[in-house]
Coordinates of C-alpha atoms in Angstrom, one line a residue:
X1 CA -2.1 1.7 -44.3
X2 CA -2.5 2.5 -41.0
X3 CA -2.5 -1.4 -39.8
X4 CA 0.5 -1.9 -41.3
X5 CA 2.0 1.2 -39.5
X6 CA 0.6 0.2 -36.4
X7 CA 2.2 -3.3 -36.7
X8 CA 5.6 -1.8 -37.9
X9 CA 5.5 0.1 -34.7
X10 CA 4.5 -2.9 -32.8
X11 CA 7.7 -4.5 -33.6
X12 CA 9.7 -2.0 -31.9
X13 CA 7.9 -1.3 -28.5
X14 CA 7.9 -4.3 -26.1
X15 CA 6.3 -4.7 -22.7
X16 CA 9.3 -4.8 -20.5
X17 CA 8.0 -7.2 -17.7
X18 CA 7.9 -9.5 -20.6
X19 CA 11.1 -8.9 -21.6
X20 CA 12.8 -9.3 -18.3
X21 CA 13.5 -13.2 -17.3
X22 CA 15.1 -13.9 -14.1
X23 CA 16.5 -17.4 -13.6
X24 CA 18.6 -19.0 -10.9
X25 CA 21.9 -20.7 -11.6
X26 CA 24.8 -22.9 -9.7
X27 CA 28.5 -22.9 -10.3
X28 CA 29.5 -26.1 -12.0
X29 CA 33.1 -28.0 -11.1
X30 CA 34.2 -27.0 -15.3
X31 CA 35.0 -23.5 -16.4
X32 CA 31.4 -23.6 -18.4
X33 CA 28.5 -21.2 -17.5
X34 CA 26.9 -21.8 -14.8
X35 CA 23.8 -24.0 -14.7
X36 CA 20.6 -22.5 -14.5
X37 CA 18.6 -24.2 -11.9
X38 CA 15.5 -23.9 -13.1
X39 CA 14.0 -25.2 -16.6
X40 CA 12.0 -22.1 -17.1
X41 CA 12.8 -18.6 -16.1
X42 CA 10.2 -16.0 -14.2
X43 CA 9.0 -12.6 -15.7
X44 CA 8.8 -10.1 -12.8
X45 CA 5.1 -8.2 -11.5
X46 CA 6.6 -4.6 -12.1
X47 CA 9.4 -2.7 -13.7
X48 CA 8.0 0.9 -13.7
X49 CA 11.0 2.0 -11.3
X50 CA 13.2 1.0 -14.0
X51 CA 11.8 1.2 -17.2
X52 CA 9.6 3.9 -16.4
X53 CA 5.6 4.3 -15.5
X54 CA 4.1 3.2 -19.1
X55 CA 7.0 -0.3 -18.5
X56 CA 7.6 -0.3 -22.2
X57 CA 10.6 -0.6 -24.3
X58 CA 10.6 1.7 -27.0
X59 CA 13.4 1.6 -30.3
X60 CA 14.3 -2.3 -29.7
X61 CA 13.4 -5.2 -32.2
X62 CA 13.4 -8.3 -29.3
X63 CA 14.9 -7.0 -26.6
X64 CA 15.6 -9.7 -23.9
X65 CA 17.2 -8.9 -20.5
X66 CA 18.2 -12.0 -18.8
X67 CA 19.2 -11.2 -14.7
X68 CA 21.0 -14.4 -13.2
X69 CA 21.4 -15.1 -9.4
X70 CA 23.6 -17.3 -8.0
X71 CA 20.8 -19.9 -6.3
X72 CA 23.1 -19.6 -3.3
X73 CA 24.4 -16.2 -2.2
X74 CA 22.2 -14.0 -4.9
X75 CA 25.1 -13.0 -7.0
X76 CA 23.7 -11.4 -10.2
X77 CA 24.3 -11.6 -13.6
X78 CA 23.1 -9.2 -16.4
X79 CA 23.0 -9.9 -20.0
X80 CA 20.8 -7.3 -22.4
X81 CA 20.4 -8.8 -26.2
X82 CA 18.4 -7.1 -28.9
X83 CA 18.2 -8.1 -32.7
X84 CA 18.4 -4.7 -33.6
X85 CA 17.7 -1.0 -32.1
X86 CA 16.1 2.1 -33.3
X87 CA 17.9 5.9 -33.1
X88 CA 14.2 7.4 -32.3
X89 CA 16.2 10.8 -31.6
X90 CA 16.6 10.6 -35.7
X91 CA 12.9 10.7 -36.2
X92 CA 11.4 12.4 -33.3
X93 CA 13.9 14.7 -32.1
X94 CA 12.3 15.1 -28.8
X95 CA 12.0 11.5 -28.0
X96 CA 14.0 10.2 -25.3
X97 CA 14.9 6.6 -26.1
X98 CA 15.4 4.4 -22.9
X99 CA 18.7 2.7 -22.4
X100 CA 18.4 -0.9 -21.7
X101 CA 21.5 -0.9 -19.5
X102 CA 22.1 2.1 -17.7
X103 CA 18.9 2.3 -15.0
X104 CA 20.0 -0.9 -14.2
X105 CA 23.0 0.3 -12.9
X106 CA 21.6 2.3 -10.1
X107 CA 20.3 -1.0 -8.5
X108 CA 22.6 -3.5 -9.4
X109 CA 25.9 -3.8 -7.6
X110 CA 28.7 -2.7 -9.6
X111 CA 30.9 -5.3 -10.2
X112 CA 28.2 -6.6 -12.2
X113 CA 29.1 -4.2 -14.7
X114 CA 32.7 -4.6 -14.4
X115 CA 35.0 -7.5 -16.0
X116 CA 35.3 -9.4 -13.2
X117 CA 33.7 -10.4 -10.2
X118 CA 34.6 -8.5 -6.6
X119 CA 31.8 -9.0 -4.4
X120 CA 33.9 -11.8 -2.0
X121 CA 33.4 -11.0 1.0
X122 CA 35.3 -13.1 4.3
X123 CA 33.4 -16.4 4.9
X124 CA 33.2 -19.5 3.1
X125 CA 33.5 -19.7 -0.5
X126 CA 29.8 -19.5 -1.9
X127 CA 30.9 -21.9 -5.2
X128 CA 32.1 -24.7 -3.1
X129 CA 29.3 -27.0 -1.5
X130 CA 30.7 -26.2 2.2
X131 CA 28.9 -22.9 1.8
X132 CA 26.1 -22.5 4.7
X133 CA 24.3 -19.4 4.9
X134 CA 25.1 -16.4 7.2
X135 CA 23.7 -16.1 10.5
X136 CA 21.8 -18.8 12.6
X137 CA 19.8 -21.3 11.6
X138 CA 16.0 -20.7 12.9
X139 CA 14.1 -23.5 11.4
X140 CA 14.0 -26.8 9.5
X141 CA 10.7 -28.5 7.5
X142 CA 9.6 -30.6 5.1
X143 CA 7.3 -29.6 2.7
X144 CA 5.8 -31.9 -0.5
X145 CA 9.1 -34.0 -0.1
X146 CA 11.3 -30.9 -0.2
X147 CA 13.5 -29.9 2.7
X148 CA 13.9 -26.2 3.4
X149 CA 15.6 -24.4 6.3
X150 CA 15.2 -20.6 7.3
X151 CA 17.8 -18.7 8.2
X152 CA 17.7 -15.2 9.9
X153 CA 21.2 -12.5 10.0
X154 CA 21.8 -9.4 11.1
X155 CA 22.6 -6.8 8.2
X156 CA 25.4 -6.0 10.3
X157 CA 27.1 -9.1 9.1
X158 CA 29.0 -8.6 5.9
X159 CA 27.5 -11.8 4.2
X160 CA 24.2 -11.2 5.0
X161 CA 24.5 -7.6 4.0
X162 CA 26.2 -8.6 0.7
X163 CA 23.5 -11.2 -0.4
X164 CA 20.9 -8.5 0.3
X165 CA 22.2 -6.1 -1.6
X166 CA 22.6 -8.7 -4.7
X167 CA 19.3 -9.3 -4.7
X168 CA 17.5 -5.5 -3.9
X169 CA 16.3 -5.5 -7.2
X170 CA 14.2 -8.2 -6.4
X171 CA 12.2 -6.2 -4.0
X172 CA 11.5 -3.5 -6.8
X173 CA 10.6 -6.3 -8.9
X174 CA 8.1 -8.3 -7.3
X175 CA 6.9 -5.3 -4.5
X176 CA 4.3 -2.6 -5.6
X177 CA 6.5 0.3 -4.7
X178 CA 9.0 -1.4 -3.2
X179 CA 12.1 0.5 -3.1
X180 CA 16.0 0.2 -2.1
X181 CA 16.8 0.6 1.7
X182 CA 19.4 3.2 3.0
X183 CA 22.2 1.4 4.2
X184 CA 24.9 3.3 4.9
X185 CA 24.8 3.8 8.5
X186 CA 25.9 1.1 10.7
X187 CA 23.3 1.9 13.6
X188 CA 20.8 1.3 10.9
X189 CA 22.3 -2.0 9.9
X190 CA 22.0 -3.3 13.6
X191 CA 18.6 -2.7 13.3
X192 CA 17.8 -5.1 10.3
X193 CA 17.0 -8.7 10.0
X194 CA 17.5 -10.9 7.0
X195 CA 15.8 -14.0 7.0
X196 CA 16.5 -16.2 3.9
X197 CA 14.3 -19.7 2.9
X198 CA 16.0 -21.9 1.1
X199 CA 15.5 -25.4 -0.6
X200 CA 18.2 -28.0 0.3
X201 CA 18.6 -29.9 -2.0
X202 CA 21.7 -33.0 -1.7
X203 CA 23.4 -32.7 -5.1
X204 CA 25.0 -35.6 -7.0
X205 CA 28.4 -35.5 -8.4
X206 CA 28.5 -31.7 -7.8
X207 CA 31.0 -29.8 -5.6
X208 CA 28.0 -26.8 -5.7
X209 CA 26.2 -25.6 -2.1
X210 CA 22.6 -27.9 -2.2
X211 CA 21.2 -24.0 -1.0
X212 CA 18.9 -22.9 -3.4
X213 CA 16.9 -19.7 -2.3
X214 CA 13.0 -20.2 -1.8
X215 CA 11.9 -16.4 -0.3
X216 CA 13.1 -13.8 2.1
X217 CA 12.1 -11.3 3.7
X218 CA 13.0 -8.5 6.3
X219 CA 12.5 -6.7 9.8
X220 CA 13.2 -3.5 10.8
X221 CA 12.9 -2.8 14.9
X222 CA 12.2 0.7 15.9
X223 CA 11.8 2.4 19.0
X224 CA 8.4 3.2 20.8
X225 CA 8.0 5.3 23.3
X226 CA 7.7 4.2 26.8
X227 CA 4.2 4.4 28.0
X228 CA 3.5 2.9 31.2
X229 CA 1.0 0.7 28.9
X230 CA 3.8 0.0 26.8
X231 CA 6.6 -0.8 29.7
X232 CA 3.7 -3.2 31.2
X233 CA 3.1 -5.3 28.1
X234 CA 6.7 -5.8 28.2
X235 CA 7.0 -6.2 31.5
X236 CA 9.7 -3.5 32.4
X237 CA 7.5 -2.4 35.1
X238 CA 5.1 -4.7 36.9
X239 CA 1.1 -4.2 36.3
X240 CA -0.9 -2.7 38.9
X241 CA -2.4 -4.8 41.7
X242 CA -5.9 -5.6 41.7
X243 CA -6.8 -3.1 44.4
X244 CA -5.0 -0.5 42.7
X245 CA -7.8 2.4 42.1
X246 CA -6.7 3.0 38.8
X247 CA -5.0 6.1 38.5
X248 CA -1.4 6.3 37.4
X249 CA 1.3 5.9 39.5
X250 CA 4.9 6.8 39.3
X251 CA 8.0 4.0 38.5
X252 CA 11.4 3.5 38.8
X253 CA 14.0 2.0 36.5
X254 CA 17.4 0.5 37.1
X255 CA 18.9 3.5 35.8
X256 CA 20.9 6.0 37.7
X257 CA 22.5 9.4 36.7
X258 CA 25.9 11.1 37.5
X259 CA 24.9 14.3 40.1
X260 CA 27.3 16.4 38.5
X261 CA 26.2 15.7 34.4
X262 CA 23.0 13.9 34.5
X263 CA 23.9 11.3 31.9
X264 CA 23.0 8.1 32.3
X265 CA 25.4 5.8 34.1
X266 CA 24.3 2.4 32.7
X267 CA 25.5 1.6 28.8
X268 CA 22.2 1.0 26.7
X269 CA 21.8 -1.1 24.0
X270 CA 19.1 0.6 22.1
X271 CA 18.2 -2.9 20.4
X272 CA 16.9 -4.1 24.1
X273 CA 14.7 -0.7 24.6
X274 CA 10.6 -1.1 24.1
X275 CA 10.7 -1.3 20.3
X276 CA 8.1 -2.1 17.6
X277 CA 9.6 -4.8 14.6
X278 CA 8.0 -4.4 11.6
X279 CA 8.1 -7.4 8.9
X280 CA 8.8 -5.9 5.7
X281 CA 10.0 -6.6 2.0
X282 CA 8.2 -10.0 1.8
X283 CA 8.9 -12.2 -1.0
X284 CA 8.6 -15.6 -2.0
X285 CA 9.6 -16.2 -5.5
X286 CA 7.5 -17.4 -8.0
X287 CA 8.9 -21.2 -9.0
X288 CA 8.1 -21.7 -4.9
X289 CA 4.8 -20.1 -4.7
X290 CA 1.4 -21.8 -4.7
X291 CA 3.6 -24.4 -1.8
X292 CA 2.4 -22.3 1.6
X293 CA 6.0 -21.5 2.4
X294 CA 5.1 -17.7 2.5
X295 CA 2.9 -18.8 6.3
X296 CA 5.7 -20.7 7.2
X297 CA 7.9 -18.2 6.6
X298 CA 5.8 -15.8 8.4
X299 CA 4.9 -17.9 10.7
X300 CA 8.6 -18.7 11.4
X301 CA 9.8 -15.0 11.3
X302 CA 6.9 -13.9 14.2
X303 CA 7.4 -16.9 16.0
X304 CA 10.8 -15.7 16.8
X305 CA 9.6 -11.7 17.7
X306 CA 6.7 -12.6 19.4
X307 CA 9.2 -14.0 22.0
X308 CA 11.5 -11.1 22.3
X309 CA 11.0 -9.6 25.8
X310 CA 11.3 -5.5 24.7
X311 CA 9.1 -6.0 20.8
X312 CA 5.9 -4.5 21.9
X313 CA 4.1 -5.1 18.8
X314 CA 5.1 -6.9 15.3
X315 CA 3.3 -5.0 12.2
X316 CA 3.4 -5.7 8.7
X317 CA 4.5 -2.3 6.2
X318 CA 2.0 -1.9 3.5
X319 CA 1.4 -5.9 3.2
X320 CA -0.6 -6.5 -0.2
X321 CA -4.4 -8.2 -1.0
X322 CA -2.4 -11.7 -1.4
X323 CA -0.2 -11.5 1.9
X324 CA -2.9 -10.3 3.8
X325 CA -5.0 -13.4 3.6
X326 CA -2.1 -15.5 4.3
X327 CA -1.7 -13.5 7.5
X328 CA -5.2 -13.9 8.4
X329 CA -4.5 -17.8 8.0
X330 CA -1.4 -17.8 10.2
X331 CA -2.7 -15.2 13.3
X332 CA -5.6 -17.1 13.3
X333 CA -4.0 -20.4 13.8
X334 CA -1.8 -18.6 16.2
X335 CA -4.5 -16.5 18.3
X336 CA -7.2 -19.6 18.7
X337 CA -4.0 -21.1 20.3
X338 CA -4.3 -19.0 23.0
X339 CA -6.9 -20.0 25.8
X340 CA -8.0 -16.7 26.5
X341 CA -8.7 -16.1 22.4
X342 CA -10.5 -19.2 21.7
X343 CA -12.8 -18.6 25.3
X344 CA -14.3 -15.3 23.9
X345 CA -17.6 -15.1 22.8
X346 CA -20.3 -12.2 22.1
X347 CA -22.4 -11.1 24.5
X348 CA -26.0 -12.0 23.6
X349 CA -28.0 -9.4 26.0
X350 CA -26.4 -5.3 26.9
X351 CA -27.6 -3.3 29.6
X352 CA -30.6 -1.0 28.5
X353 CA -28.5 2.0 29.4
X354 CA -25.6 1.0 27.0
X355 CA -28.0 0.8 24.4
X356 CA -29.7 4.1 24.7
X357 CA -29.5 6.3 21.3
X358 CA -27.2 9.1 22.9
X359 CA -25.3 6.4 24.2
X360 CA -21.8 5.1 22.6
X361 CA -21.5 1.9 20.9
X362 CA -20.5 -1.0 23.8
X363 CA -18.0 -2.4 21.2
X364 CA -15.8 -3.9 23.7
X365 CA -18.7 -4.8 25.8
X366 CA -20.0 -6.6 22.8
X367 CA -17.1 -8.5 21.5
X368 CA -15.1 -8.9 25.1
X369 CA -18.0 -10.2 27.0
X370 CA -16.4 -9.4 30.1
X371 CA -12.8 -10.6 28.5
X372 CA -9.8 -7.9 28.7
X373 CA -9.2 -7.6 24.9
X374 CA -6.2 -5.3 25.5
X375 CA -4.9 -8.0 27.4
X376 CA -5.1 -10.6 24.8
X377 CA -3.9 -8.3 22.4
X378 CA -0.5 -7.3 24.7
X379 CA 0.1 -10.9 25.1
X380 CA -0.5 -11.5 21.2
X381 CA 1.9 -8.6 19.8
X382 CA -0.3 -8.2 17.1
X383 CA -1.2 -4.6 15.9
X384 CA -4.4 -3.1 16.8
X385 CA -5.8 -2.9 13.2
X386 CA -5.1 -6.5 12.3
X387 CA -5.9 -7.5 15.9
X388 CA -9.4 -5.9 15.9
X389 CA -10.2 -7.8 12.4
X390 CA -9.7 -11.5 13.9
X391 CA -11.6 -10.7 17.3
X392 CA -14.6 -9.4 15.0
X393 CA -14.0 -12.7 12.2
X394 CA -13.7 -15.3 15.1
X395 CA -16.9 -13.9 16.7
X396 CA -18.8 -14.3 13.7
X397 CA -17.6 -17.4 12.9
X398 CA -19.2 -18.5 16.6
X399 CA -22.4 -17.2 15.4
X400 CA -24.6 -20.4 13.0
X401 CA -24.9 -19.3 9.4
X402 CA -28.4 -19.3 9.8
X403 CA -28.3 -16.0 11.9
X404 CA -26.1 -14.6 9.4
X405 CA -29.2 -12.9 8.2
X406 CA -30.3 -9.4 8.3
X407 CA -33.9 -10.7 7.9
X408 CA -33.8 -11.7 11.3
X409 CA -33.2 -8.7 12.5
X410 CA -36.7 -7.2 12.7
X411 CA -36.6 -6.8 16.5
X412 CA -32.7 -6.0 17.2
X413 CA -31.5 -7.0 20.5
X414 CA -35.4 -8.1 21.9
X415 CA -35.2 -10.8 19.4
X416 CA -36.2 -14.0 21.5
X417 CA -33.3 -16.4 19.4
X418 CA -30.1 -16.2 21.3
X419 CA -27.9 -15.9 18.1
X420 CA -29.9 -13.4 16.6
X421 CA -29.0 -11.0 19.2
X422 CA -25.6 -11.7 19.0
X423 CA -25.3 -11.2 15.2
X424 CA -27.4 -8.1 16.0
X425 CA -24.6 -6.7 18.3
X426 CA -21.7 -8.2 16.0
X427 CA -22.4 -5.9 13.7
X428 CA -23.3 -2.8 15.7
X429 CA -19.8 -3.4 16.9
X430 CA -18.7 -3.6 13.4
X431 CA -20.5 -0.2 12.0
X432 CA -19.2 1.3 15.2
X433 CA -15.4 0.4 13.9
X434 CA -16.3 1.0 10.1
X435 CA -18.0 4.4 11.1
X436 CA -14.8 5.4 13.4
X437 CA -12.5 4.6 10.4
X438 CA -14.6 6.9 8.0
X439 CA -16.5 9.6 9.7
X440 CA -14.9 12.1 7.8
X441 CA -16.4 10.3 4.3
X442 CA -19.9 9.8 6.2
X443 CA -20.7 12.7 7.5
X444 CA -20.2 14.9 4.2
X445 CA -23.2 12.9 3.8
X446 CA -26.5 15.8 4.3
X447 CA -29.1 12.2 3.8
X448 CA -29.6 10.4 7.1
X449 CA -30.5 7.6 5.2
X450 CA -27.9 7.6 2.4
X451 CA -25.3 7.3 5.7
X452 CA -26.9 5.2 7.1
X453 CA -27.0 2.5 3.7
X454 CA -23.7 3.2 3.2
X455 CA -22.7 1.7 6.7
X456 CA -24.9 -1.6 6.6
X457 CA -23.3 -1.7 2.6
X458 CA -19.9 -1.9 4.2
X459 CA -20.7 -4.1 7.2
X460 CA -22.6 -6.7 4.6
X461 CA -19.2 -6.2 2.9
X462 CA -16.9 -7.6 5.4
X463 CA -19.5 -10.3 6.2
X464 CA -18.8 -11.5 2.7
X465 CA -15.2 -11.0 2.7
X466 CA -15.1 -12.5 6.3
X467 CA -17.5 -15.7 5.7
X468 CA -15.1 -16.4 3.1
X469 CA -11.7 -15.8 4.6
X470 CA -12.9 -18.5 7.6
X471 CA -13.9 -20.7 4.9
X472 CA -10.4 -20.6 4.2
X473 CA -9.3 -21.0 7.2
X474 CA -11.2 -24.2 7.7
X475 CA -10.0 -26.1 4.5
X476 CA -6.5 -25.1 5.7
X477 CA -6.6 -27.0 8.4
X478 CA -8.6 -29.6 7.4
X479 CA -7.3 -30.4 3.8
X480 CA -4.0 -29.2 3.5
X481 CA -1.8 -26.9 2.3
X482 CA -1.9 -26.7 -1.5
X483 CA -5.9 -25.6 -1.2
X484 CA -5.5 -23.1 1.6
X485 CA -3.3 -21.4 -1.0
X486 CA -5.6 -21.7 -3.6
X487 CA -7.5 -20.3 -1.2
X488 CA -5.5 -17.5 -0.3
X489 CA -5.0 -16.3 -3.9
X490 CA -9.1 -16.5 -4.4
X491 CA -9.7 -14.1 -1.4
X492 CA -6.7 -11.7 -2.6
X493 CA -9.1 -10.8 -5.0
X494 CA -10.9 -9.0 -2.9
X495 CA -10.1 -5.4 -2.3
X496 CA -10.0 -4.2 1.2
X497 CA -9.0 -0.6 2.3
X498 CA -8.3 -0.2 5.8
X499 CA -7.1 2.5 7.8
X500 CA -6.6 2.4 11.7
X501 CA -5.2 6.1 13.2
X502 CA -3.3 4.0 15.8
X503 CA -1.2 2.2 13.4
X504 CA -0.6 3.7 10.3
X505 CA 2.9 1.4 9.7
X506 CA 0.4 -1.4 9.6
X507 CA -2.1 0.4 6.4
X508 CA -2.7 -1.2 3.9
X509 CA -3.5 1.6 2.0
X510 CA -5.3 5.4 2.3
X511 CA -8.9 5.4 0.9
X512 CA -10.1 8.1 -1.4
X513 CA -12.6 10.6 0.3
X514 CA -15.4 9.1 -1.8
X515 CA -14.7 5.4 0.0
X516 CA -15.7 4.2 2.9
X517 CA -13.0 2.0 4.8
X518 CA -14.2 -1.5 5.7

């Protein structure tokens, strides 16, 4: 009795990720539907913003919500069937049924809702195959035989703004608590950046735009405030000369004030201040995943900050397990680039007074070798946090495997082998890190000995995760792009918590006070 209650019941509750299909469509030259583009539609990853935290439908016999965009310009479409619905309010008085239609409506654009569609905004007429989209053209490639193009626009232009908020949705769809952006102000639109990836595909006997979108994603640039380490990196000021004894000195500016008001005389444009630009709302959809265009889009999007004069540093907001090994792909390939990268190496003997017990950990000592890390990382842009990770991971990947051992550690840095010593300080550099990150786990710790397992636990952790992640590194470059991804999905299995105090935009998440951060 009770099976057959439980699979009456199962009838009408439905899991609504599986419920939800998302396709892509084109106009066609007849007064038919539109096309969809793609032979099999997508379920999204989440739809607890929506449906609620349990994501079930409850009171529907086969529900099916079927969410059309234009491949183009992201113009939705909505259409909700059901074979038949359940008043639960009839039964359980207290239950409160979820509507299929009407969360949908605080995400969607309206018109969607409405009898006809209003979204036209000025520009060239997204059904007809003239269409381009808006803003400039950053990039053209080839990948497996498919031609793509990346495009990047300020949300201060209508079109992009438009196409961005037609697809919004996606972003709570496919990004752990993702969320929709405040737009209203236009200061705030200035300070956005669309960049859309397309596939461009020539069509035959169509009048239809060949633009069929691939990913996107977003930056936001914020202010920073103007440290003289800050205005240097940028070079607003110059850097002190070599005889310089080191302590600060004033600057001046091109500004001038009025005597009478103080204002300042020169207009500013508050988008060419010393500013951060964070990459955020990172999606590449899932019929163009598993192709590496999610490096090339992020390779293409910091290619282009990386070279603005006033960015002081590009971070990533709460980037995920699976976009963080793509990253480490990409600034890897980037920073060995770089001379002064690729030329570091660990230092294989300390002085005996670094190394003293009450002494601190030589961590830049260890890992510079006499090499101005701050330096590197000014020139690189990239965020302390991630920054730290691929000096440590390139080190170790200087070091031969068969010093990779702990066994060999017996007699620390007096071990006669070269490489032993190095792996020795490698990861005294790395507890010191690990340790800094966690100290207020560790040392709730009474047992000296507990703490002190704990820390070689988490260093033999990022050895692991680290071994592999260069691993990946090397069959990307040496056997293409379909296996780095494969790759890449492998090592997003692995969970890494990582805080850094000095850039908290660029978390990926906050550890429990029971975890230590690696």
């Amino acid at each position: 009795m009770a099976s057959s209650l439980d699979n009456l019941m199962d009838e009408w509750v439905t899991d609504s990720n599986e419920a939800f299909y998302l396709n892509l469509t084109r106009s066609t030259s007849s007064k038919d539907k539109p096309q969809r583009v793609l032979d099999e539609p997508f379920n999204p990853s989440f739809t607890y913003e929506i449906y609620g935290d349990e994501q079930k439908l409850v009171g529907y016999k086969e529900p099916a919500i079927y969410l059309d965009f234009r491949a183009n310009d992201l113009t939705p479409s909505l259409d909700i069937q059901f074979k038949q619905k359940l008043d639960l309010a009839t039964i359980i008085p207290e239950f409160e049924q979820v509507d299929l239609e009407e969360p949908l409506k605080d995400i969607l654009p309206s018109y969607v809702f409405e009898s006809s569609e209003n979204n036209h905004v000025p520009g060239p007429d997204p059904t007809s195959q003239a269409w381009t989209p808006p803003g400039k053209l950053i990039r053209s490639f080839k990948q497996q035989g498919k031609d793509y193009e990346i495009w990047g626009a300020s949300l201060a232009d209508p079109r992009a703004l438009q196409i961005f908020r037609n697809m919004q949705i996606l972003v709570i769809l496919f990004i752990e608590g993702g969320s929709q952006l405040e737009l209203d102000e236009p200061w705030t639109l200035d300070r956005w950046t669309l960049y859309l990836m397309y596939e461009v595909t020539p069509l035959k006997n169509s009048s239809a735009s060949p633009y069929t979108i691939a990913g996107f994603s977003t930056s936001y640039r914020y202010w920073v405030f103007p440290t003289l380490e800050v205005m240097r990196a940028i070079k607003a000021i110059p850097s002190p000369p070599a005889s310089d004894s080191g302590h600060v000195t004033d600057y001046h500016t091109h500004l001038t004030q009025d005597p009478k008001t103080h204002l300042i005389n020169e207009q500013i444009n508050t988008l060419e201040v010393q500013s951060r630009e964070r990459i955020s709302q990172f999606i590449i959809l899932p019929p163009y995943q598993r192709r590496s265009l999610g490096s090339e889009l992020y390779e293409t999007i910091f290619g282009v900050l990386v070279k603005v004069s006033n960015v002081w540093e590009i971070p990533v907001e709460d980037p995920s397990e699976a976009f963080d090994a793509m990253r480490d792909y990409s600034d890897m390939a980037y920073l060995r680039r770089m001379s002064s990268f690729e030329a570091l190496s660990l230092a294989s003997s300390i002085p005996p007074d670094k190394m003293r017990k009450d002494a601190p950990i030589p961590r830049d000592l260890i890992l510079g070798n006499g090499a101005d890390l701050d330096a590197i990382r000014h020139e690189s842009k990239i965020v302390p946090r991630q920054f730290n990770r691929l000096v440590e991971m390139h080190l170790l990947s200087t070091i031969p495997t068969l010093s990779r051992s702990t066994a060999r550690l017996t007699r620390k840095d007096k071990s006669s082998n070269e490489n032993d010593r190095k792996y020795y300080f490698w990861r005294l550099a790395v507890k010191d890190r690990i340790y800094r990150q966690s100290a207020d786990v560790l040392d709730q710790l009474e047992d000296h000995a507990e703490k002190v397992q704990k820390l070689e636990d988490a260093v033999d952790n990022v050895v692991d995760e680290y071994s592999e992640r260069l691993q990946g590194i090397d069959k990307r470059v040496g056997k293409g792009p379909q296996e780095s991804q494969n790759s890449a999905n492998k090592l997003a299995k692995r969970k890494r918590v990582v805080v850094d105090d000095d850039d908290e935009d660029d978390a990926d998440s906050v550890a429990s006070s029971k975890k230590i951060k690696a």
